[in-house]
Short mmCIF file of N, CA, C and O in Angstrom, two decimals:
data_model
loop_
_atom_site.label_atom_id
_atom_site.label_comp_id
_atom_site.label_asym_id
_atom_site.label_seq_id
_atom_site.Cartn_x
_atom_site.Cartn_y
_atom_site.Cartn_z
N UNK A 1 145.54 156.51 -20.56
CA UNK A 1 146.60 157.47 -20.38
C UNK A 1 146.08 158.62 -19.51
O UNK A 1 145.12 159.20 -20.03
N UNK A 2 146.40 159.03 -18.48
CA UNK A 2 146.15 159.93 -17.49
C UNK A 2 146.61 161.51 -18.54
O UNK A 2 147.52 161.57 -19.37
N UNK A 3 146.04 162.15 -18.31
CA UNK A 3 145.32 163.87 -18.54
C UNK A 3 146.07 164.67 -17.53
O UNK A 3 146.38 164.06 -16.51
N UNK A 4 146.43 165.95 -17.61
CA UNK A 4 146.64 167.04 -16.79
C UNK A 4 147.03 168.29 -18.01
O UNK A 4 147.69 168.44 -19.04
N UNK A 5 145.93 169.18 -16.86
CA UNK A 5 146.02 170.55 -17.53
C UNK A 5 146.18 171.72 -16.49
O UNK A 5 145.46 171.67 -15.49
N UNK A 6 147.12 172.83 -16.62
CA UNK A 6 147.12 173.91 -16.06
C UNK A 6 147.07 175.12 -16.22
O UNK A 6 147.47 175.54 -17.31
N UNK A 7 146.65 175.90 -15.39
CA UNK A 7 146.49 177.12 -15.82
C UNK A 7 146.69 178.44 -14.94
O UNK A 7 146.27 178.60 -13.80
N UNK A 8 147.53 179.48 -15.83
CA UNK A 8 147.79 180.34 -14.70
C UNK A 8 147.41 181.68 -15.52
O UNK A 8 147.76 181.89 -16.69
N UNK A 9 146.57 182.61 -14.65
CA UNK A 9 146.31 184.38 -15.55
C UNK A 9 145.16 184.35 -14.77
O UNK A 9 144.90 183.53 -13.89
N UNK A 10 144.35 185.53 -15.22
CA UNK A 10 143.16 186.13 -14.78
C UNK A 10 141.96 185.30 -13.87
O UNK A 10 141.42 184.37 -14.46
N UNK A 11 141.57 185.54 -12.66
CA UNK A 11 140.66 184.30 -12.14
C UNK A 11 139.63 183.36 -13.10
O UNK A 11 139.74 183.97 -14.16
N UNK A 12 138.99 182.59 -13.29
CA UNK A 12 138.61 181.83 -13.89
C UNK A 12 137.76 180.76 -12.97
O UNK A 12 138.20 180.46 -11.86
N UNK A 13 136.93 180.38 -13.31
CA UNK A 13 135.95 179.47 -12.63
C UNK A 13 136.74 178.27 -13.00
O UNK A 13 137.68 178.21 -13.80
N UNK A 14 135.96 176.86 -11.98
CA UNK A 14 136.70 175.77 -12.21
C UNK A 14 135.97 175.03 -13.52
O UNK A 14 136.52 174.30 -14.34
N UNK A 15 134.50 175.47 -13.47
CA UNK A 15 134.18 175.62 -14.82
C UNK A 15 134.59 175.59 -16.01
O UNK A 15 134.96 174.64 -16.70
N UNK A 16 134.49 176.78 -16.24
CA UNK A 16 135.94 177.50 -17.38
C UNK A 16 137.34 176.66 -17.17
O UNK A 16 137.86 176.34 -18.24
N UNK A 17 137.75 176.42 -16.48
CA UNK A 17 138.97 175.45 -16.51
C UNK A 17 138.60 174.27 -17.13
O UNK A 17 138.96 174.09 -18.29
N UNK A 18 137.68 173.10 -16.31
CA UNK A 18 137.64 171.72 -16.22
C UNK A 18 136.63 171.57 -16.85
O UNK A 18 136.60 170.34 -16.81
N UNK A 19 135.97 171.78 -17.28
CA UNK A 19 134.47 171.46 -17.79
C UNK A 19 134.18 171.92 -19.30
O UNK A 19 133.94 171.07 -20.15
N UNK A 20 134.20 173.08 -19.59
CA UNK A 20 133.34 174.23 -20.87
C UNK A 20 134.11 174.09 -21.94
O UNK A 20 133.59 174.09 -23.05
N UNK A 21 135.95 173.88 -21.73
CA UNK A 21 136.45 173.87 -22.81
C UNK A 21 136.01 172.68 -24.13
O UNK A 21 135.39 171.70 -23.72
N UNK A 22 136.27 172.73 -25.57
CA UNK A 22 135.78 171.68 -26.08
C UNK A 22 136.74 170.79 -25.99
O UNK A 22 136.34 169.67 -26.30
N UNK A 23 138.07 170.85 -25.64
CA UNK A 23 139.40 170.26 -25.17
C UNK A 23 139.22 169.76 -23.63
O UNK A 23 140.18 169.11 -23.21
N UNK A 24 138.47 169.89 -22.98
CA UNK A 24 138.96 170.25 -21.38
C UNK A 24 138.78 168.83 -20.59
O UNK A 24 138.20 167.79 -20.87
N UNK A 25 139.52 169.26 -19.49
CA UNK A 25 140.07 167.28 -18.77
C UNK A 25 138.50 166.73 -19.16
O UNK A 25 138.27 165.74 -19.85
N UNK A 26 137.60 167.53 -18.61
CA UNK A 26 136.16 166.21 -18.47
C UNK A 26 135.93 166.28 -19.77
O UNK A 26 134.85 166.88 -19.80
N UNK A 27 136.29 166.02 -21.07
CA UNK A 27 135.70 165.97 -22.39
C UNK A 27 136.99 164.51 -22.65
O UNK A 27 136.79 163.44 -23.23
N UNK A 28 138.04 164.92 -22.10
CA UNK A 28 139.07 163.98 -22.66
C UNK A 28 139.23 162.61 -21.75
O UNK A 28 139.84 161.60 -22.09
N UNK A 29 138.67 162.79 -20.75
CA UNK A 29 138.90 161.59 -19.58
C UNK A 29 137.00 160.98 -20.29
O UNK A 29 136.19 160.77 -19.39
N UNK A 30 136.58 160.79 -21.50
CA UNK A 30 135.96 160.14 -21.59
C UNK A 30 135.64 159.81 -23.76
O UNK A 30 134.92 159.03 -24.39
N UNK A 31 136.52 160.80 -24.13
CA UNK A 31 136.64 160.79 -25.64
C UNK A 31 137.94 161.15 -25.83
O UNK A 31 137.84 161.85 -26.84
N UNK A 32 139.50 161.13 -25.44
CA UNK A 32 140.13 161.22 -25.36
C UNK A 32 140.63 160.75 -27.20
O UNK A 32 140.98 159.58 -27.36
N UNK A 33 140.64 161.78 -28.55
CA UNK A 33 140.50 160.92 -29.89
C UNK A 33 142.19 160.56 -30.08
O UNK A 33 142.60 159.85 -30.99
N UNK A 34 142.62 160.85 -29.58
CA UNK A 34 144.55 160.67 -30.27
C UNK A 34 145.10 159.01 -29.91
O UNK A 34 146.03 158.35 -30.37
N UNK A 35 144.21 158.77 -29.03
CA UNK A 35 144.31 156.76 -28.45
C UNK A 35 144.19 156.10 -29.27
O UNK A 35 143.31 156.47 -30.05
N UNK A 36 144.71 155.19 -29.54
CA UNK A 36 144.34 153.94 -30.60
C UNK A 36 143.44 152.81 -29.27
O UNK A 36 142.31 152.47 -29.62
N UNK A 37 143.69 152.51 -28.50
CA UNK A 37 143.71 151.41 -27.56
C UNK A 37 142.19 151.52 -26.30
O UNK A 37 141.33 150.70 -25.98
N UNK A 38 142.39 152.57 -25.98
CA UNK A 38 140.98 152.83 -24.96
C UNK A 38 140.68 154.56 -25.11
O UNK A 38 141.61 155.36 -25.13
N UNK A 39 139.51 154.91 -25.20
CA UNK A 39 139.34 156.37 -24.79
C UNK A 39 139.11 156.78 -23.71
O UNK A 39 138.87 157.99 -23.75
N UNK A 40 139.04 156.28 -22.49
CA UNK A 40 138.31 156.27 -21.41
C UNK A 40 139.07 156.89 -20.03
O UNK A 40 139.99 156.17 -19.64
N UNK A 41 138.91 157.69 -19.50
CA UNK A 41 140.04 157.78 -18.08
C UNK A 41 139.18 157.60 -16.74
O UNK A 41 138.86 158.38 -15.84
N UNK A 42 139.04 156.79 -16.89
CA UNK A 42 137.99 156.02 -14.99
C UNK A 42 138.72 155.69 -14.15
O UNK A 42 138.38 154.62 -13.63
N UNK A 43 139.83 156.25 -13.66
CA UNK A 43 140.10 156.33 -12.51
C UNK A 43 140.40 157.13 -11.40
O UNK A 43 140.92 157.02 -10.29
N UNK A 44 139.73 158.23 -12.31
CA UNK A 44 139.71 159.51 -10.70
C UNK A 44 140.64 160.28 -11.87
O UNK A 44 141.32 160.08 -12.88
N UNK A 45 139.96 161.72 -10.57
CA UNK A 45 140.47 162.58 -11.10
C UNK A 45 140.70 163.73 -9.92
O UNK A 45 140.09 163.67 -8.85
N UNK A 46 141.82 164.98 -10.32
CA UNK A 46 142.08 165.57 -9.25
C UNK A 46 141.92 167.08 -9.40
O UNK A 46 141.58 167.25 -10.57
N UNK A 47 141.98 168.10 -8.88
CA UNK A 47 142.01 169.34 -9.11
C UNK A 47 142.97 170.19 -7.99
O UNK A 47 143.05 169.72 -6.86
N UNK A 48 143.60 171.28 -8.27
CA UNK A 48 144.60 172.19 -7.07
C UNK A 48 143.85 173.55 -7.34
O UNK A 48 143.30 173.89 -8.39
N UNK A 49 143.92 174.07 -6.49
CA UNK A 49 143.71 175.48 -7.11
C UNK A 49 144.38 176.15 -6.10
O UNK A 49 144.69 175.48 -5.11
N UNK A 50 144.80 177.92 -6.16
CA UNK A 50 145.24 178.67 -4.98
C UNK A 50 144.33 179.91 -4.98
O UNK A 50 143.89 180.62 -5.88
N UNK A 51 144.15 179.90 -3.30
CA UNK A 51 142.75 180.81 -2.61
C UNK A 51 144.25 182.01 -2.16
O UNK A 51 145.42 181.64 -2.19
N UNK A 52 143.86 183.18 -1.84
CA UNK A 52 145.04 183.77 -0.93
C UNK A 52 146.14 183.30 -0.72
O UNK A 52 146.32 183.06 0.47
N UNK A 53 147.12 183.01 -1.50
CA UNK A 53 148.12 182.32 -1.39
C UNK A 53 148.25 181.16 -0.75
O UNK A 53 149.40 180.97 -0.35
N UNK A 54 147.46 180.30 -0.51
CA UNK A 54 147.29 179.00 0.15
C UNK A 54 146.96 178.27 -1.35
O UNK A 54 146.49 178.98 -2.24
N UNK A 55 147.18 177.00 -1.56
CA UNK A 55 146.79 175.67 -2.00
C UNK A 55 145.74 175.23 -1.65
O UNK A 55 145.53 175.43 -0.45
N UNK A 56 144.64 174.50 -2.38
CA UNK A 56 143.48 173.45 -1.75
C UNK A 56 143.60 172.30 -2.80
O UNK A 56 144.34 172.24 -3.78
N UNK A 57 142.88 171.62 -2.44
CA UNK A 57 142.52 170.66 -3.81
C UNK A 57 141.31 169.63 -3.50
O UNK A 57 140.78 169.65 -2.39
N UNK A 58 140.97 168.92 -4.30
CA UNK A 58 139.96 168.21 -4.05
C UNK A 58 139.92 167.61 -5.39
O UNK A 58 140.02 168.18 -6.48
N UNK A 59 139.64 165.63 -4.98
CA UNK A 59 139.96 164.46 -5.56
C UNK A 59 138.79 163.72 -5.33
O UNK A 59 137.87 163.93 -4.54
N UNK A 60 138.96 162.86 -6.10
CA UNK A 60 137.95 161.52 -5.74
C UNK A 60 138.31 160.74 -7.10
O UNK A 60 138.53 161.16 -8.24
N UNK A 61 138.28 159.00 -6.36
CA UNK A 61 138.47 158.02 -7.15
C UNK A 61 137.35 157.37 -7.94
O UNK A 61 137.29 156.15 -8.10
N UNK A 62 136.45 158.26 -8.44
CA UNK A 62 135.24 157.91 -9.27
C UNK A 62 135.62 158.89 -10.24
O UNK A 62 136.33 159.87 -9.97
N UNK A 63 135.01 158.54 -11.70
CA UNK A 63 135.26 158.99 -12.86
C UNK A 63 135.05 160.33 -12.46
O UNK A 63 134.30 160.32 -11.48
N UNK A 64 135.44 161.67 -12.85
CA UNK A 64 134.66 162.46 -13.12
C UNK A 64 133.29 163.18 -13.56
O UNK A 64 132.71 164.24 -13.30
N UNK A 65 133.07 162.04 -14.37
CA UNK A 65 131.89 162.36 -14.81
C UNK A 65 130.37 161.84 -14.06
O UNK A 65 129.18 162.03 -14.29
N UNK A 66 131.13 161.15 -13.15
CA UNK A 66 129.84 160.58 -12.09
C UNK A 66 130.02 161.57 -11.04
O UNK A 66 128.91 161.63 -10.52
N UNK A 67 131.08 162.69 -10.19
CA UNK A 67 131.29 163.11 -8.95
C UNK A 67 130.21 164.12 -8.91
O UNK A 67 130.13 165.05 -9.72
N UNK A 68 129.45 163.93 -8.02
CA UNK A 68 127.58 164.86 -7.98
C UNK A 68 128.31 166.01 -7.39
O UNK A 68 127.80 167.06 -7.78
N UNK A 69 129.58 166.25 -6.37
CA UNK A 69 129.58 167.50 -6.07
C UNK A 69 130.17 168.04 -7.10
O UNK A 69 129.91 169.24 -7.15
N UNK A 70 130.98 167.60 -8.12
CA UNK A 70 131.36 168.56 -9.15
C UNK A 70 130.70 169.64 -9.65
O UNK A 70 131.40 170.62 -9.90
N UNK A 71 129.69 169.69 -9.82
CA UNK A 71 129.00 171.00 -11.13
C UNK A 71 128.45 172.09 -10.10
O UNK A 71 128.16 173.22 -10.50
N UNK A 72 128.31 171.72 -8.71
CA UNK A 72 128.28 173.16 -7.59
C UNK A 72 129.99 173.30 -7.55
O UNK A 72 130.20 174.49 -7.77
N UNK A 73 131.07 172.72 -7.40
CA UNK A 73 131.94 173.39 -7.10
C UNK A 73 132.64 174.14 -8.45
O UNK A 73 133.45 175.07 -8.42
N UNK A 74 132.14 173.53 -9.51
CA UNK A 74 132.66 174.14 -10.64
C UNK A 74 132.04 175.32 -11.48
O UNK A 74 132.29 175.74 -12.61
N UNK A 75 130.90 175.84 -10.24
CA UNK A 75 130.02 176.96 -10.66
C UNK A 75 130.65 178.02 -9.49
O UNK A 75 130.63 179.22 -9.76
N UNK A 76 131.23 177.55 -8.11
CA UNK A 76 131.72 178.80 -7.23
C UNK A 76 132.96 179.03 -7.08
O UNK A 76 133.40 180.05 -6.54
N UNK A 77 133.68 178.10 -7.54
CA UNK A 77 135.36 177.79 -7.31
C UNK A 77 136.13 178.79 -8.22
O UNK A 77 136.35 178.29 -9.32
N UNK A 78 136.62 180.07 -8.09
CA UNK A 78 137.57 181.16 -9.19
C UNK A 78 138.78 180.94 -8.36
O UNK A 78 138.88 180.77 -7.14
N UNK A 79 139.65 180.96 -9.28
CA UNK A 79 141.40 180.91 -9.01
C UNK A 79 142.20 181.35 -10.36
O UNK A 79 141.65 180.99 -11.40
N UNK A 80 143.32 182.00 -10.48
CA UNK A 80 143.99 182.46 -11.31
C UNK A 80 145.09 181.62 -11.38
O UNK A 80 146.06 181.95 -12.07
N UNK A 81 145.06 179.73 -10.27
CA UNK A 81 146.13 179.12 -10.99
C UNK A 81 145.05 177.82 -10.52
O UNK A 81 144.40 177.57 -9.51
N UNK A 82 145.25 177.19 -11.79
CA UNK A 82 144.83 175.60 -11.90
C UNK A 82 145.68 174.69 -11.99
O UNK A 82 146.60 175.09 -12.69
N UNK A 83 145.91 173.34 -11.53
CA UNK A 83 145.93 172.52 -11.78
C UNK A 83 145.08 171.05 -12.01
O UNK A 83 144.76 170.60 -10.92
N UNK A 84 144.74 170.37 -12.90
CA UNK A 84 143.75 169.45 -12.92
C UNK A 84 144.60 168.16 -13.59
O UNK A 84 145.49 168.24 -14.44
N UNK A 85 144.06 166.98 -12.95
CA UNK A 85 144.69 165.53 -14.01
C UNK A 85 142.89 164.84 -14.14
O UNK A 85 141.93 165.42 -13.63
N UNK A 86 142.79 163.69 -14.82
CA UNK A 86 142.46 162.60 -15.25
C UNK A 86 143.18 161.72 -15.25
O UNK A 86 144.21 161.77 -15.94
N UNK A 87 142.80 160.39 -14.29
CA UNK A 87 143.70 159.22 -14.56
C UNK A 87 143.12 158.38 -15.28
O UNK A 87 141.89 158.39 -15.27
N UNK A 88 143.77 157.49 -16.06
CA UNK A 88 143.20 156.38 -16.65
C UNK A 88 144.58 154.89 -16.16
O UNK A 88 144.40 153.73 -16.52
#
């Protein structure tokens, strides 16, 4: 079952969004407990965020938990609106 979480208020690292929570997409796209059937979400995952009123985002079709640039962009990346999924 594909994941998405958002978030809008005070800037926030992508960190603090996607990662730190004990809830947060990368905890659930791999222990996901409310499933009877698979826990697993391996098929990519996505993120939005807004810089100066512009949109960016950045994806990739490998689990999350394998993407090597993740944990630098989720240490410099602040935005006061998130969007993130997990697919499974």
């Amino acid at each position: 079952m594909c994941r998405i979480a958002a978030y809008i208020g005070p800037p926030i690292t992508l960190k603090q969004f996607m990662l730190q929570p004990s809830h947060s997409l990368y905890r659930q796209s791999w222990d996901a407990r409310e499933l009877t059937e698979t826990r697993i979400s391996a098929d990519g995952f996505g993120v939005v965020w807004q810089k100066n009123e512009q949109l960016y985002n950045y994806r990739n079709t490998c689990p999350v938990w394998q993407d090597s640039n993740l944990p630098a962009l989720a240490e410099n990346l602040n935005s006061g609106l998130w969007l993130g999924n997990v697919r499974s």
